[in-house]
Short mmCIF file of C-alpha atoms in Angstrom, two decimals:
data_model
loop_
_atom_site.label_atom_id
_atom_site.label_comp_id
_atom_site.label_asym_id
_atom_site.label_seq_id
_atom_site.Cartn_x
_atom_site.Cartn_y
_atom_site.Cartn_z
CA MET W 1 16.08 -26.74 -30.00
CA GLY W 2 17.75 -24.41 -32.45
CA PRO W 3 18.41 -20.60 -32.26
CA VAL W 4 15.70 -19.70 -34.74
CA ASN W 5 12.35 -19.31 -33.21
CA ASP W 6 10.01 -21.02 -35.70
CA THR W 7 6.32 -18.93 -34.72
CA SER W 8 3.51 -19.51 -36.36
CA VAL W 9 1.26 -17.67 -33.88
CA THR W 10 0.88 -14.45 -34.79
CA GLU W 11 -1.38 -12.88 -31.99
CA PHE W 12 -2.38 -13.69 -28.71
CA VAL W 13 -6.23 -14.38 -26.54
CA LEU W 14 -5.96 -13.05 -23.72
CA THR W 15 -8.87 -14.49 -21.01
CA GLY W 16 -8.97 -10.94 -18.68
CA LEU W 17 -10.36 -10.97 -15.18
CA SER W 18 -13.84 -11.69 -15.93
CA GLN W 19 -16.28 -13.10 -18.78
CA THR W 20 -19.29 -11.49 -17.01
CA ARG W 21 -20.38 -8.09 -18.34
CA GLU W 22 -21.58 -6.69 -15.23
CA VAL W 23 -18.10 -7.44 -13.37
CA GLN W 24 -16.48 -6.01 -16.41
CA LEU W 25 -18.21 -2.47 -16.11
CA VAL W 26 -17.80 -2.37 -12.07
CA LEU W 27 -14.16 -3.67 -12.35
CA PHE W 28 -13.61 -0.89 -15.21
CA VAL W 29 -14.74 1.90 -12.83
CA ILE W 30 -12.35 0.48 -10.01
CA PHE W 31 -9.07 0.03 -12.31
CA LEU W 32 -9.93 3.35 -13.62
CA SER W 33 -10.20 5.52 -10.54
CA PHE W 34 -6.97 3.77 -9.27
CA TYR W 35 -5.12 4.90 -12.69
CA LEU W 36 -6.72 8.22 -12.25
CA PHE W 37 -4.90 8.14 -8.90
CA ILE W 38 -2.02 7.39 -9.76
CA LEU W 39 -0.99 9.33 -12.56
CA PRO W 40 -1.75 13.07 -10.90
CA VAL W 41 -0.17 12.20 -7.54
CA ASN W 42 3.17 10.74 -9.13
CA ILE W 43 3.37 13.87 -11.19
CA LEU W 44 2.78 15.64 -8.30
CA ILE W 45 5.16 14.45 -6.01
CA ILE W 46 8.18 14.54 -8.89
CA CYS W 47 7.26 18.26 -9.20
CA THR W 48 6.88 18.88 -5.71
CA VAL W 49 10.34 17.86 -5.26
CA ARG W 50 11.59 19.20 -8.32
CA LEU W 51 10.50 22.96 -7.55
CA ASP W 52 10.91 22.77 -3.38
CA PRO W 53 14.13 23.65 -2.68
CA HIS W 54 13.60 21.68 0.85
CA LEU W 55 13.52 18.48 -0.70
CA SER W 56 16.52 18.57 -2.23
CA SER W 57 17.83 15.19 -0.24
CA PRO W 58 19.05 12.14 -1.84
CA MET W 59 15.84 10.29 -0.31
CA TYR W 60 13.72 13.00 -1.93
CA PHE W 61 15.76 12.40 -5.11
CA LEU W 62 15.28 9.10 -4.87
CA LEU W 63 11.64 9.04 -4.41
CA ALA W 64 10.58 11.23 -7.39
CA ASN W 65 12.45 8.79 -9.47
CA LEU W 66 10.34 5.70 -7.60
CA ALA W 67 7.07 7.88 -8.59
CA PHE W 68 8.27 8.24 -12.20
CA LEU W 69 8.70 4.52 -12.44
CA ASP W 70 5.46 3.95 -11.09
CA ILE W 71 4.09 6.15 -13.63
CA TRP W 72 5.57 3.88 -16.18
CA TYR W 73 4.97 0.80 -14.21
CA SER W 74 1.31 1.18 -14.05
CA SER W 75 0.82 2.54 -17.41
CA ILE W 76 2.88 -0.91 -18.95
CA THR W 77 -0.52 -2.87 -18.12
CA ALA W 78 -3.55 -0.44 -17.44
CA PRO W 79 -5.01 1.36 -20.49
CA LYS W 80 -5.10 -2.44 -22.35
CA MET W 81 -6.96 -3.74 -19.75
CA LEU W 82 -9.37 -1.22 -19.38
CA VAL W 83 -9.51 -0.65 -23.25
CA ASP W 84 -10.08 -5.05 -23.10
CA PHE W 85 -13.12 -4.14 -20.62
CA PHE W 86 -15.40 -3.27 -23.45
CA VAL W 87 -13.75 -5.67 -26.12
CA GLU W 88 -15.24 -9.45 -26.56
CA ARG W 89 -12.33 -10.85 -27.78
CA LYS W 90 -9.13 -9.69 -26.27
CA THR W 91 -5.98 -10.25 -28.41
CA ILE W 92 -2.38 -8.55 -28.43
CA SER W 93 -0.32 -9.03 -31.09
CA PHE W 94 3.17 -11.47 -30.91
CA GLY W 95 5.16 -8.17 -30.52
CA GLY W 96 2.88 -5.81 -28.36
CA CYS W 97 2.78 -9.13 -26.17
CA ILE W 98 6.95 -9.23 -26.26
CA ALA W 99 6.90 -5.69 -25.80
CA GLN W 100 5.02 -5.93 -22.33
CA LEU W 101 6.61 -8.27 -21.31
CA PHE W 102 9.83 -6.62 -21.73
CA PHE W 103 8.53 -2.98 -20.09
CA LEU W 104 7.43 -4.88 -17.34
CA HIS W 105 10.66 -6.85 -16.31
CA PHE W 106 12.85 -4.02 -17.24
CA VAL W 107 10.54 -1.17 -15.10
CA GLY W 108 9.82 -4.07 -12.40
CA ALA W 109 13.66 -4.45 -11.77
CA SER W 110 14.73 -1.19 -12.11
CA GLU W 111 12.26 -0.53 -9.28
CA MET W 112 13.59 -3.36 -7.24
CA PHE W 113 17.58 -2.05 -7.53
CA LEU W 114 15.83 1.20 -6.82
CA LEU W 115 14.41 0.08 -3.43
CA THR W 116 18.11 -0.89 -2.50
CA VAL W 117 19.74 1.67 -3.09
CA MET W 118 16.70 3.47 -1.17
CA ALA W 119 18.02 1.44 1.80
CA PHE W 120 21.28 2.11 1.06
CA ASP W 121 20.56 5.88 1.49
CA ARG W 122 18.79 5.25 4.84
CA TYR W 123 22.11 3.51 6.03
CA ALA W 124 24.36 6.25 5.26
CA ALA W 125 21.97 8.78 6.84
CA ILE W 126 21.63 6.41 10.17
CA CYS W 127 25.23 5.01 10.63
CA ARG W 128 27.08 7.93 9.12
CA PRO W 129 24.85 10.93 9.61
CA LEU W 130 28.40 13.10 9.82
CA HIS W 131 29.17 12.48 6.41
CA TYR W 132 26.06 11.37 4.68
CA ALA W 133 25.99 14.71 2.16
CA THR W 134 29.33 13.68 1.15
CA ILE W 135 28.65 10.15 0.75
CA MET W 136 25.12 10.21 -1.20
CA ASN W 137 26.29 13.49 -3.28
CA ARG W 138 24.19 14.04 -6.31
CA ARG W 139 26.72 12.57 -8.54
CA LEU W 140 26.50 8.97 -6.86
CA CYS W 141 22.95 9.30 -6.77
CA CYS W 142 22.89 9.80 -10.32
CA VAL W 143 24.88 7.32 -10.92
CA LEU W 144 22.88 4.23 -8.64
CA VAL W 145 19.88 5.37 -10.46
CA ALA W 146 21.11 4.86 -13.98
CA LEU W 147 22.65 1.47 -12.34
CA SER W 148 19.41 0.55 -11.51
CA TRP W 149 18.14 1.53 -14.63
CA THR W 150 20.73 -0.64 -16.83
CA GLY W 151 20.32 -3.66 -14.07
CA GLY W 152 16.69 -3.48 -15.36
CA PHE W 153 17.57 -3.27 -18.67
CA VAL W 154 19.93 -6.56 -18.77
CA HIS W 155 17.18 -8.58 -16.79
CA SER W 156 14.26 -7.76 -19.11
CA ILE W 157 16.29 -8.37 -22.70
CA ILE W 158 17.65 -11.78 -20.88
CA GLN W 159 13.86 -12.71 -20.16
CA VAL W 160 12.90 -11.75 -23.82
CA ALA W 161 16.03 -13.21 -25.03
CA LEU W 162 14.71 -16.55 -24.12
CA ILE W 163 11.16 -16.15 -25.04
CA VAL W 164 11.62 -15.08 -28.60
CA ARG W 165 13.41 -18.52 -29.65
CA LEU W 166 10.75 -20.57 -28.25
CA PRO W 167 8.41 -21.63 -31.09
CA PHE W 168 4.75 -21.14 -30.69
CA CYS W 169 2.58 -23.72 -33.53
CA GLY W 170 -1.06 -24.00 -31.91
CA PRO W 171 -2.23 -22.69 -28.48
CA ASN W 172 -2.64 -19.02 -28.23
CA GLU W 173 -4.69 -18.33 -25.26
CA LEU W 174 -3.40 -16.65 -22.13
CA ASP W 175 -4.49 -16.95 -18.76
CA ASN W 176 -4.56 -13.40 -17.79
CA TYR W 177 -5.01 -10.05 -18.74
CA PHE W 178 -1.54 -8.97 -19.86
CA CYS W 179 1.48 -10.98 -21.35
CA ASP W 180 3.83 -12.23 -18.61
CA ILE W 181 6.61 -15.13 -19.00
CA THR W 182 4.88 -17.18 -16.71
CA GLN W 183 1.84 -17.49 -19.08
CA VAL W 184 3.85 -17.66 -22.16
CA VAL W 185 6.25 -19.97 -21.61
CA ARG W 186 3.38 -22.21 -20.36
CA ILE W 187 1.87 -22.45 -23.98
CA ALA W 188 5.10 -22.93 -25.72
CA CYS W 189 5.59 -25.95 -27.96
CA ALA W 190 8.80 -27.25 -26.93
CA ASN W 191 10.19 -28.91 -23.83
CA THR W 192 10.98 -25.10 -21.45
CA PHE W 193 12.42 -26.72 -18.25
CA ARG W 194 15.74 -25.10 -19.25
CA GLU W 195 14.33 -21.51 -20.19
CA GLU W 196 12.01 -21.96 -17.09
CA LEU W 197 14.96 -22.48 -14.67
CA VAL W 198 17.08 -19.53 -15.89
CA MET W 199 13.71 -17.31 -15.69
CA ILE W 200 13.13 -18.72 -11.80
CA PHE W 201 16.61 -17.90 -10.91
CA SER W 202 16.97 -14.39 -13.07
CA SER W 203 13.66 -13.84 -11.71
CA GLY W 204 12.59 -15.34 -8.47
CA LEU W 205 16.06 -15.72 -6.77
CA ILE W 206 16.89 -12.32 -7.28
CA SER W 207 13.85 -11.44 -5.77
CA VAL W 208 14.10 -13.52 -2.95
CA VAL W 209 17.59 -12.36 -1.93
CA CYS W 210 17.17 -8.40 -2.58
CA PHE W 211 14.05 -8.79 -0.60
CA VAL W 212 16.22 -10.90 2.90
CA ALA W 213 18.91 -8.98 2.33
CA LEU W 214 16.87 -5.69 2.46
CA LEU W 215 14.62 -7.05 5.85
CA MET W 216 17.77 -7.56 7.44
CA SER W 217 18.89 -4.35 6.29
CA TYR W 218 16.20 -2.10 7.72
CA ALA W 219 16.00 -4.86 10.86
CA PHE W 220 19.46 -3.56 11.48
CA LEU W 221 18.53 0.42 10.83
CA LEU W 222 15.35 -0.32 13.18
CA ALA W 223 17.55 -2.00 15.86
CA MET W 224 20.12 0.86 16.20
CA LEU W 225 17.50 3.65 16.19
CA LYS W 226 15.41 2.05 18.81
CA ARG W 227 19.03 2.05 20.96
CA HIS W 228 18.37 6.09 20.57
CA SER W 229 14.91 6.38 21.05
CA SER W 230 15.18 8.88 23.41
CA SER W 231 16.90 11.32 20.44
CA GLY W 232 14.05 13.18 19.62
CA GLU W 233 12.25 13.98 16.44
CA SER W 234 14.47 13.05 14.15
CA THR W 235 14.85 9.35 15.29
CA SER W 236 10.85 9.11 15.44
CA ARG W 237 10.83 10.37 11.74
CA ALA W 238 14.06 7.61 10.89
CA ILE W 239 12.34 5.22 12.05
CA SER W 240 8.85 5.67 10.37
CA THR W 241 10.53 6.96 7.40
CA CYS W 242 12.09 2.97 7.52
CA TYR W 243 8.80 1.41 8.15
CA SER W 244 7.15 2.90 5.61
CA HIS W 245 10.43 1.81 3.24
CA ILE W 246 9.34 -2.06 4.47
CA THR W 247 5.70 -1.96 3.65
CA ILE W 248 7.12 -0.69 0.27
CA VAL W 249 9.57 -3.90 -0.01
CA VAL W 250 7.15 -6.40 1.31
CA LEU W 251 4.32 -4.85 -1.40
CA MET W 252 6.66 -5.03 -4.25
CA PHE W 253 8.82 -8.27 -3.21
CA GLY W 254 5.94 -10.28 -2.12
CA PRO W 255 3.71 -10.63 -5.20
CA SER W 256 7.03 -11.15 -7.50
CA ILE W 257 8.41 -13.92 -5.12
CA TYR W 258 5.00 -15.42 -5.79
CA ILE W 259 5.04 -15.36 -9.33
CA TYR W 260 8.33 -16.01 -10.53
CA ALA W 261 10.24 -17.81 -8.07
CA ARG W 262 8.25 -21.25 -8.04
CA PRO W 263 7.44 -23.38 -11.43
CA PHE W 264 5.18 -21.84 -13.82
CA ASP W 265 1.88 -23.69 -13.40
CA SER W 266 -1.13 -21.90 -13.24
CA PHE W 267 -2.73 -21.80 -9.50
CA SER W 268 -6.41 -19.68 -8.52
CA LEU W 269 -4.58 -16.88 -7.18
CA ASP W 270 -2.53 -16.14 -10.04
CA LYS W 271 -4.98 -13.33 -11.63
CA VAL W 272 -5.19 -11.54 -8.00
CA VAL W 273 -1.42 -11.49 -7.26
CA SER W 274 -1.11 -10.29 -10.43
CA VAL W 275 -3.41 -7.22 -10.23
CA PHE W 276 -1.99 -6.54 -6.84
CA HIS W 277 1.62 -6.41 -8.31
CA THR W 278 0.72 -4.38 -11.37
CA VAL W 279 -2.00 -2.39 -10.31
CA ILE W 280 -2.56 -2.00 -6.47
CA PHE W 281 1.01 -1.72 -5.74
CA PRO W 282 1.74 1.42 -7.92
CA LEU W 283 -1.39 3.26 -6.02
CA LEU W 284 0.10 2.72 -2.23
CA ASN W 285 3.00 3.33 -3.22
CA PRO W 286 2.42 7.36 -3.10
CA ILE W 287 -0.29 7.01 -0.76
CA ILE W 288 2.32 4.94 1.72
CA TYR W 289 5.26 7.96 1.28
CA THR W 290 2.82 10.78 0.91
CA LEU W 291 0.89 9.85 4.36
CA ARG W 292 3.88 9.05 6.55
CA ASN W 293 6.02 11.74 5.36
CA LYS W 294 4.92 15.47 6.81
CA GLU W 295 7.56 17.03 4.73
CA ILE W 296 6.38 15.90 1.54
CA LYS W 297 2.66 16.50 2.38
CA ALA W 298 3.35 20.03 3.23
CA ALA W 299 4.89 20.66 0.28
CA MET W 300 2.44 19.31 -1.56
CA LYS W 301 0.29 21.48 -0.63
CA LYS W 302 1.86 23.97 -0.87
CA LEU W 303 2.82 23.29 -4.79
CA VAL W 304 -1.01 22.54 -5.05
CA ASN W 305 -2.30 26.11 -3.19
CA ARG W 306 0.28 27.99 -5.28
CA CYS W 307 -1.27 26.72 -8.37
CA ILE W 308 -4.66 27.54 -7.79
CA PHE W 309 -3.87 31.10 -6.70
CA CYS W 310 -1.84 31.28 -9.66
CA LYS W 311 -4.91 30.35 -11.59
CA GLU W 312 -7.35 32.31 -9.78
CA LYS W 313 -5.09 35.53 -10.63
#
């Protein structure tokens, strides 16, 4: 196959989540509620970390960056999905499809790398407490966040470069509510074994390796903390934070491994896992972090009360 893309398909047809009108309306209400929760809560987290001087530690700086990525990640698929519930023929242009899968992988991979940075932050805080402020200074935090974004960008460029070289000459129906490499590769008019192999390696294998490494690192940290469980409230808070991070890691990497670490064949659970990956995960992220973190919960309440008081004045 040559480097030139002989695409004759100008748009893709999305099958969506359901063809039943009543089910579509129910899903619209549910997902709109989710999206209207994700946006303000994550914005509130960012504003709280930014405005509260007590939340100046690296952990909260990274949490604010995670909240920003969650806003972006949920906005890649949710708005079009909500609009498509009221459209009989759900279509997306070829360029729109490429843009959607580019940003999906860019932000998704950046978030994975950021979770790895957050694990390193916890390691420094727990294993090197006396040197923590020196190790995790603001400059290093900014560099690590920038590297996470750069890694996500490079990863996404690889996916897009492989997709745009493929010829699409006939079938244009994607069995999902958004564009992703697993569906697009499936309808290409060529042997895509080599492309699938590279995508599985770049998306699936990296997800598996990062997932196992993160679980092992958090297991090590928890073992250390439980050995010093008599140290008081600070140890209990560190254990709680680790459990929050582990929960997020499982929720992020589990669906990703299911989708990308296998041949791109169609399975009955694909749409369910995709919904969890693109809609439910960004919803659970702020809930888990805010419910398990007393400091940020108190700071958020203080900020909201201050805003209400200012309006009343």
